[in-house]
Structure formats: structure tokens, C-alpha cells
One Martini backbone bead per residue (centre of mass of N, CA, C, O) as a GRO file, in nm:
protein
  285
    1MET     BB    1  -1.101  -2.225  -0.941
    2ASN     BB    2  -1.344  -2.097  -0.952
    3LYS     BB    3  -1.390  -1.794  -1.004
    4ASP     BB    4  -1.627  -1.706  -0.753
    5LEU     BB    5  -1.492  -1.827  -0.553
    6LYS     BB    6  -1.231  -1.667  -0.577
    7GLY     BB    7  -1.349  -1.393  -0.495
    8SER     BB    8  -1.476  -1.453  -0.262
    9LEU     BB    9  -1.205  -1.507  -0.082
   10LEU     BB   10  -1.092  -1.252  -0.117
   11VAL     BB   11  -1.283  -1.070   0.038
   12SER     BB   12  -1.319  -1.251   0.288
   13ILE     BB   13  -0.995  -1.157   0.348
   14SER     BB   14  -1.054  -0.856   0.359
   15ALA     BB   15  -1.288  -0.821   0.579
   16ILE     BB   16  -1.118  -0.989   0.785
   17SER     BB   17  -0.882  -0.745   0.774
   18PHE     BB   18  -1.085  -0.504   0.828
   19GLY     BB   19  -1.188  -0.595   1.134
   20PHE     BB   20  -0.867  -0.503   1.279
   21LEU     BB   21  -0.891  -0.195   1.245
   22PRO     BB   22  -1.005  -0.083   1.503
   23ILE     BB   23  -0.840  -0.209   1.698
   24PHE     BB   24  -0.581  -0.099   1.644
   25ALA     BB   25  -0.668   0.212   1.642
   26LYS     BB   26  -0.732   0.189   1.957
   27ILE     BB   27  -0.444   0.140   2.022
   28VAL     BB   28  -0.315   0.417   1.886
   29TYR     BB   29  -0.427   0.559   2.021
   30SER     BB   30  -0.343   0.492   2.336
   31TYR     BB   31  -0.057   0.648   2.250
   32GLY     BB   32  -0.185   0.936   2.097
   33LEU     BB   33  -0.248   0.944   1.830
   34ASN     BB   34  -0.373   1.107   1.572
   35VAL     BB   35  -0.547   1.024   1.296
   36TYR     BB   36  -0.361   1.152   1.107
   37SER     BB   37  -0.107   1.000   1.178
   38MET     BB   38  -0.221   0.699   1.138
   39LEU     BB   39  -0.302   0.717   0.827
   40PHE     BB   40  -0.044   0.814   0.716
   41PHE     BB   41   0.118   0.568   0.801
   42ARG     BB   42  -0.081   0.342   0.681
   43PHE     BB   43  -0.045   0.451   0.371
   44SER     BB   44   0.249   0.464   0.355
   45ILE     BB   45   0.346   0.170   0.408
   46ALA     BB   46   0.143   0.036   0.211
   47SER     BB   47   0.245   0.142  -0.043
   48ILE     BB   48   0.562   0.025   0.003
   49ILE     BB   49   0.473  -0.261  -0.017
   50ILE     BB   50   0.311  -0.267  -0.311
   51PHE     BB   51   0.533  -0.161  -0.473
   52LEU     BB   52   0.766  -0.370  -0.408
   53TYR     BB   53   0.595  -0.608  -0.516
   54LEU     BB   54   0.551  -0.517  -0.809
   55TYR     BB   55   0.842  -0.461  -0.867
   56LEU     BB   56   0.947  -0.762  -0.807
   57ARG     BB   57   0.748  -0.865  -1.056
   58LYS     BB   58   0.724  -0.685  -1.262
   59GLU     BB   59   0.403  -0.494  -1.238
   60PHE     BB   60   0.473  -0.203  -1.289
   61TYR     BB   61   0.280   0.095  -1.356
   62ILE     BB   62   0.128   0.360  -1.548
   63PRO     BB   63  -0.144   0.447  -1.589
   64LYS     BB   64  -0.381   0.589  -1.754
   65PHE     BB   65  -0.487   0.880  -1.719
   66ASN     BB   66  -0.787   0.834  -1.655
   67THR     BB   67  -0.709   0.587  -1.469
   68LEU     BB   68  -0.543   0.762  -1.256
   69THR     BB   69  -0.746   1.008  -1.184
   70ARG     BB   70  -0.951   0.833  -1.065
   71LEU     BB   71  -0.778   0.686  -0.846
   72ILE     BB   72  -0.690   0.947  -0.692
   73LEU     BB   73  -0.988   1.040  -0.602
   74LEU     BB   74  -1.036   0.768  -0.470
   75GLY     BB   75  -0.834   0.837  -0.244
   76SER     BB   76  -0.825   1.156  -0.164
   77ILE     BB   77  -1.147   1.132  -0.116
   78GLY     BB   78  -1.288   0.837  -0.079
   79TYR     BB   79  -1.088   0.687   0.136
   80PHE     BB   80  -1.020   0.959   0.317
   81SER     BB   81  -1.306   0.995   0.418
   82GLN     BB   82  -1.392   0.723   0.531
   83SER     BB   83  -1.151   0.680   0.721
   84LEU     BB   84  -1.190   0.963   0.892
   85LEU     BB   85  -1.492   0.878   0.993
   86TYR     BB   86  -1.470   0.612   1.101
   87LEU     BB   87  -1.244   0.637   1.290
   88SER     BB   88  -1.332   0.869   1.455
   89SER     BB   89  -1.593   0.731   1.581
   90ILE     BB   90  -1.469   0.536   1.800
   91ASN     BB   91  -1.412   0.812   1.994
   92TYR     BB   92  -1.739   0.807   2.069
   93ILE     BB   93  -1.829   0.508   1.988
   94PRO     BB   94  -1.836   0.182   1.980
   95ILE     BB   95  -1.709  -0.052   1.741
   96SER     BB   96  -1.932  -0.207   1.704
   97VAL     BB   97  -2.159   0.022   1.610
   98ALA     BB   98  -1.958   0.135   1.385
   99VAL     BB   99  -1.959  -0.114   1.205
  100LEU     BB  100  -2.257  -0.160   1.163
  101LEU     BB  101  -2.328   0.113   1.048
  102LEU     BB  102  -2.150   0.088   0.811
  103TYR     BB  103  -2.320  -0.197   0.726
  104SER     BB  104  -2.537  -0.034   0.573
  105TYR     BB  105  -2.410  -0.016   0.257
  106PRO     BB  106  -2.536  -0.241   0.056
  107PRO     BB  107  -2.802  -0.126  -0.010
  108ILE     BB  108  -2.709   0.141  -0.131
  109VAL     BB  109  -2.519   0.025  -0.338
  110PHE     BB  110  -2.774  -0.112  -0.503
  111LEU     BB  111  -2.870   0.175  -0.543
  112MET     BB  112  -2.661   0.321  -0.692
  113ALA     BB  113  -2.667   0.126  -0.925
  114SER     BB  114  -2.964   0.163  -1.008
  115LEU     BB  115  -2.941   0.426  -1.080
  116LEU     BB  116  -2.660   0.396  -1.268
  117LYS     BB  117  -2.764   0.100  -1.440
  118ILE     BB  118  -2.592  -0.160  -1.314
  119GLU     BB  119  -2.882  -0.219  -1.146
  120LYS     BB  120  -3.166  -0.349  -1.055
  121ILE     BB  121  -3.462  -0.220  -0.941
  122THR     BB  122  -3.639  -0.349  -0.639
  123SER     BB  123  -3.863  -0.447  -0.424
  124ARG     BB  124  -3.625  -0.604  -0.264
  125ILE     BB  125  -3.467  -0.349  -0.208
  126LEU     BB  126  -3.669  -0.173  -0.057
  127VAL     BB  127  -3.699  -0.387   0.186
  128ALA     BB  128  -3.384  -0.372   0.261
  129LEU     BB  129  -3.370  -0.064   0.328
  130PHE     BB  130  -3.589  -0.069   0.546
  131LEU     BB  131  -3.475  -0.263   0.724
  132GLY     BB  132  -3.185  -0.121   0.769
  133PHE     BB  133  -3.292   0.125   0.911
  134ILE     BB  134  -3.417  -0.027   1.141
  135GLY     BB  135  -3.152  -0.116   1.237
  136VAL     BB  136  -3.006   0.156   1.274
  137PHE     BB  137  -3.199   0.268   1.479
  138LEU     BB  138  -3.142  -0.001   1.687
  139ILE     BB  139  -2.855   0.093   1.741
  140ALA     BB  140  -2.898   0.428   1.754
  141ASN     BB  141  -3.049   0.487   1.962
  142PRO     BB  142  -3.114   0.759   2.180
  143SER     BB  143  -3.179   0.585   2.436
  144TYR     BB  144  -2.846   0.496   2.454
  145ASN     BB  145  -2.660   0.750   2.468
  146LEU     BB  146  -2.533   0.817   2.218
  147ASN     BB  147  -2.317   0.972   2.022
  148VAL     BB  148  -2.397   1.143   1.764
  149TYR     BB  149  -2.169   1.204   1.629
  150GLY     BB  150  -2.064   0.962   1.570
  151VAL     BB  151  -2.283   0.850   1.427
  152THR     BB  152  -2.257   1.056   1.192
  153LEU     BB  153  -1.998   0.926   1.106
  154ALA     BB  154  -2.072   0.617   1.060
  155LEU     BB  155  -2.306   0.712   0.839
  156SER     BB  156  -2.132   0.882   0.634
  157ALA     BB  157  -1.903   0.617   0.589
  158ALA     BB  158  -2.154   0.452   0.435
  159VAL     BB  159  -2.218   0.627   0.195
  160VAL     BB  160  -1.908   0.661   0.107
  161TYR     BB  161  -1.849   0.373   0.046
  162SER     BB  162  -2.082   0.332  -0.168
  163ALA     BB  163  -1.964   0.495  -0.364
  164TYR     BB  164  -1.677   0.388  -0.385
  165ILE     BB  165  -1.758   0.095  -0.491
  166VAL     BB  166  -1.920   0.172  -0.739
  167THR     BB  167  -1.679   0.323  -0.856
  168SER     BB  168  -1.452   0.106  -0.879
  169SER     BB  169  -1.595  -0.093  -1.074
  170GLN     BB  170  -1.543   0.089  -1.312
  171VAL     BB  171  -1.237   0.143  -1.285
  172ILE     BB  172  -1.095  -0.157  -1.245
  173ARG     BB  173  -1.157  -0.348  -1.521
  174ASN     BB  174  -0.839  -0.238  -1.644
  175ILE     BB  175  -0.695  -0.330  -1.343
  176GLU     BB  176  -0.520  -0.419  -1.119
  177GLY     BB  177  -0.562  -0.454  -0.758
  178GLU     BB  178  -0.300  -0.369  -0.659
  179LEU     BB  179  -0.230  -0.115  -0.843
  180ALA     BB  180  -0.479   0.034  -0.756
  181SER     BB  181  -0.417   0.041  -0.445
  182LEU     BB  182  -0.165   0.201  -0.463
  183PHE     BB  183  -0.279   0.474  -0.563
  184VAL     BB  184  -0.512   0.514  -0.320
  185MET     BB  185  -0.261   0.527  -0.104
  186ILE     BB  186  -0.103   0.740  -0.190
  187SER     BB  187  -0.361   0.955  -0.176
  188ALA     BB  188  -0.447   0.921   0.101
  189SER     BB  189  -0.186   1.030   0.229
  190ILE     BB  190  -0.146   1.299   0.095
  191SER     BB  191  -0.413   1.397   0.246
  192PHE     BB  192  -0.324   1.380   0.531
  193LEU     BB  193  -0.074   1.561   0.527
  194ILE     BB  194  -0.243   1.820   0.398
  195THR     BB  195  -0.458   1.830   0.647
  196SER     BB  196  -0.260   1.839   0.893
  197LEU     BB  197  -0.125   2.111   0.796
  198ILE     BB  198  -0.350   2.297   0.759
  199GLN     BB  199  -0.462   2.219   1.100
  200ASN     BB  200  -0.207   2.162   1.285
  201GLU     BB  201  -0.156   1.853   1.259
  202VAL     BB  202   0.089   1.702   1.420
  203ILE     BB  203   0.288   1.427   1.324
  204ARG     BB  204   0.314   1.171   1.541
  205PHE     BB  205   0.518   1.004   1.767
  206ASN     BB  206   0.538   0.624   1.841
  207TYR     BB  207   0.678   0.304   1.859
  208LEU     BB  208   0.432   0.147   1.924
  209ALA     BB  209   0.242   0.269   1.724
  210PHE     BB  210   0.416   0.206   1.500
  211LEU     BB  211   0.402  -0.112   1.514
  212PHE     BB  212   0.072  -0.075   1.448
  213CYS     BB  213   0.085   0.073   1.189
  214ILE     BB  214   0.249  -0.178   1.040
  215ILE     BB  215   0.022  -0.388   1.098
  216MET     BB  216  -0.232  -0.230   0.968
  217ALA     BB  217  -0.083  -0.198   0.689
  218ILE     BB  218  -0.053  -0.515   0.605
  219ILE     BB  219  -0.368  -0.614   0.694
  220SER     BB  220  -0.587  -0.366   0.683
  221THR     BB  221  -0.457  -0.266   0.388
  222ALA     BB  222  -0.292  -0.408   0.161
  223LEU     BB  223  -0.455  -0.683   0.175
  224ALA     BB  224  -0.725  -0.589   0.194
  225ILE     BB  225  -0.731  -0.362  -0.070
  226SER     BB  226  -0.641  -0.593  -0.282
  227THR     BB  227  -0.846  -0.810  -0.249
  228PHE     BB  228  -1.098  -0.634  -0.278
  229PHE     BB  229  -1.014  -0.585  -0.590
  230MET     BB  230  -0.986  -0.848  -0.701
  231GLY     BB  231  -1.256  -0.936  -0.629
  232LEU     BB  232  -1.463  -0.720  -0.769
  233ARG     BB  233  -1.384  -0.747  -1.031
  234ILE     BB  234  -1.505  -1.055  -1.046
  235ILE     BB  235  -1.833  -1.013  -0.868
  236GLY     BB  236  -1.861  -0.714  -0.795
  237PRO     BB  237  -2.010  -0.517  -0.581
  238THR     BB  238  -2.270  -0.649  -0.431
  239ARG     BB  239  -2.112  -0.909  -0.336
  240SER     BB  240  -1.894  -0.774  -0.213
  241SER     BB  241  -2.070  -0.631   0.027
  242ILE     BB  242  -2.190  -0.894   0.151
  243ILE     BB  243  -1.922  -1.066   0.239
  244SER     BB  244  -1.832  -0.785   0.399
  245LEU     BB  245  -1.993  -0.918   0.688
  246LEU     BB  246  -1.730  -1.014   0.807
  247GLU     BB  247  -1.634  -0.753   0.956
  248PRO     BB  248  -1.842  -0.690   1.184
  249LEU     BB  249  -1.789  -0.957   1.299
  250THR     BB  250  -1.511  -0.937   1.378
  251SER     BB  251  -1.482  -0.683   1.537
  252SER     BB  252  -1.713  -0.756   1.749
  253MET     BB  253  -1.550  -0.979   1.869
  254LEU     BB  254  -1.306  -0.845   1.955
  255ALA     BB  255  -1.432  -0.634   2.103
  256PHE     BB  256  -1.551  -0.828   2.320
  257TYR     BB  257  -1.262  -0.940   2.414
  258ILE     BB  258  -1.091  -0.683   2.465
  259PHE     BB  259  -1.314  -0.427   2.540
  260TYR     BB  260  -1.562  -0.543   2.642
  261GLU     BB  261  -1.807  -0.528   2.474
  262SER     BB  262  -2.179  -0.431   2.461
  263PHE     BB  263  -2.522  -0.571   2.381
  264ASN     BB  264  -2.835  -0.513   2.335
  265ILE     BB  265  -3.105  -0.660   2.222
  266LEU     BB  266  -3.181  -0.427   2.023
  267GLN     BB  267  -2.923  -0.447   1.885
  268PHE     BB  268  -2.910  -0.710   1.778
  269ILE     BB  269  -3.183  -0.690   1.618
  270GLY     BB  270  -3.054  -0.485   1.433
  271SER     BB  271  -2.826  -0.634   1.308
  272ALA     BB  272  -3.012  -0.851   1.171
  273PHE     BB  273  -3.113  -0.682   1.012
  274ILE     BB  274  -2.891  -0.585   0.810
  275ILE     BB  275  -2.814  -0.864   0.735
  276LEU     BB  276  -3.086  -0.948   0.600
  277SER     BB  277  -3.071  -0.699   0.382
  278ALA     BB  278  -2.825  -0.830   0.246
  279LEU     BB  279  -2.916  -1.082   0.169
  280LEU     BB  280  -3.165  -0.994   0.001
  281VAL     BB  281  -2.975  -0.863  -0.214
  282PHE     BB  282  -2.832  -1.129  -0.279
  283SER     BB  283  -3.074  -1.292  -0.317
  284LYS     BB  284  -3.278  -1.493  -0.507
  285LYS     BB  285  -3.565  -1.510  -0.675
   0.00000   0.00000   0.00000
């Protein structure tokens, strides 16, 4: 199989798997679990799955100190923050709005990569950023009576996720995707446990909620994160962020059919602007 095609397929699998995440989260919330409990279970279970997979294939090892330190920081700060912000936002705004606001990140990724001289900044990127910001405004316009706090959480998640992707692309150059995802997930899990203890948030348990946490851990965490890292290593941060637009499409369709969420015409136009801005970044000159 062509190398670029393989990388694109891996990121596509990741994006669709991630698309189920807010759906599972909404269901888990309905059973009374808080965000800290859900994310602790999500990352803990996924860590066990990935570890067993690597151990049985005799592919587990401890990375070099510098790489290990960066992976721990990616999980304990980057992925911890992004997950908390994003999955908290769906308590205040519709899933379809939250996921589209999150996916204002592709142009931000390219801007960060340009500033760090990983990618070259061009007029095309500036136009893409402008279109992306218009799209965000149309989706989250105050006249829609959307919860401002929820919108802020989702947009903050987009910025954090952008930094996470750009940083990850540099860290995982010399390490396998599954192994990188394992240490990221372990670090995130520990961060959620510590944060819940500091804030006196009890790690709650419910059998049905735990079942959905297991499904979330398998599909939207272990599979999604490992395939993303594998694809990212092949095709880089910008192309990965564009292909990941399959995630909001998946989430929005599922939210429409399962939770009967709806969009108005301006929000549809806004989502088109965001997708157009991302495609503009990816398209050839």
C-alpha cells in the first residue's frame, strides 16, 4: 500500500473513532458520572488495553528519558487539558456545535507550525484563518443564545489541541504510535485522578456507565489515539488535521440521529467556512 494512503487511512480511522467520543460521553453523563470519573476510567482502561497489546507482541519498552518526559507532558498537560475542556463543553452547548468549534483547529495548527518553522506561512494560510474565524462566529454567534462558557471551553480545546498536535509531530518521530499513545494515556489518567482528589471530586461508579466507558476506551481512545499517532508519523501535522475533519462530520450526524440536535442555516454556513478553511490549507498551490 502507498505510504501516504496508509497514513491517510490510519488518520481517517482515528477521526471516525473520535467522532463517537462525545456521543459516548453524553450517555455516560446521563448515568451520573462526572467528567473526572469518566476520563479517569477512559484513559485507565485504554492504557491497560494498549499495554497488553504491546506486551503480548513483545513490543513494549521504556523510551529514552527525553522522549518519555515529553510524552508524559503531552498526556498530563496537553491531552488532559484538551479532553477536559472539550468534554466539559458538551454539558453547556450541543455536541454538533462543540465539535465544530473544536475543529477550527486545522488553520491554527498550520499557523503554529509556520511560526515554529515546521511549515511556511503563506497568504493562503492567512485567508484560511480568516475563513475559519468567520465560521466560528457564525456557529457560535451570541444571538443564538449559546452558553458563552461552553463556547469558550470548546474554543480553548481547539487551541490546546493545536499545540498538542504540533508538539506530538516532533516527539513521535523516533517512537511507534502505539507506544507513544500508551504513555500519553497513562499520564492523562494519573492527571485526572490527582485533579479529582485535589478538587474533592469523588470517582463515581455505575455499572452501565462503566460499560460505556469501556466502549469509549476501546473505540474512541485506544484505537483512535494509536491510529492517529501512527498516521501522524507518516503524513505530518497539517494533513492529519485536515483528514480529521471526518470527526465533526461523524459526531454531528450521530448527534442528529441519536439526540435530535439541529442546526440553523447560518450555522450550516459557518461549518462550511470552517471546512473550506481547512481544505484551503491542505490544497496544493
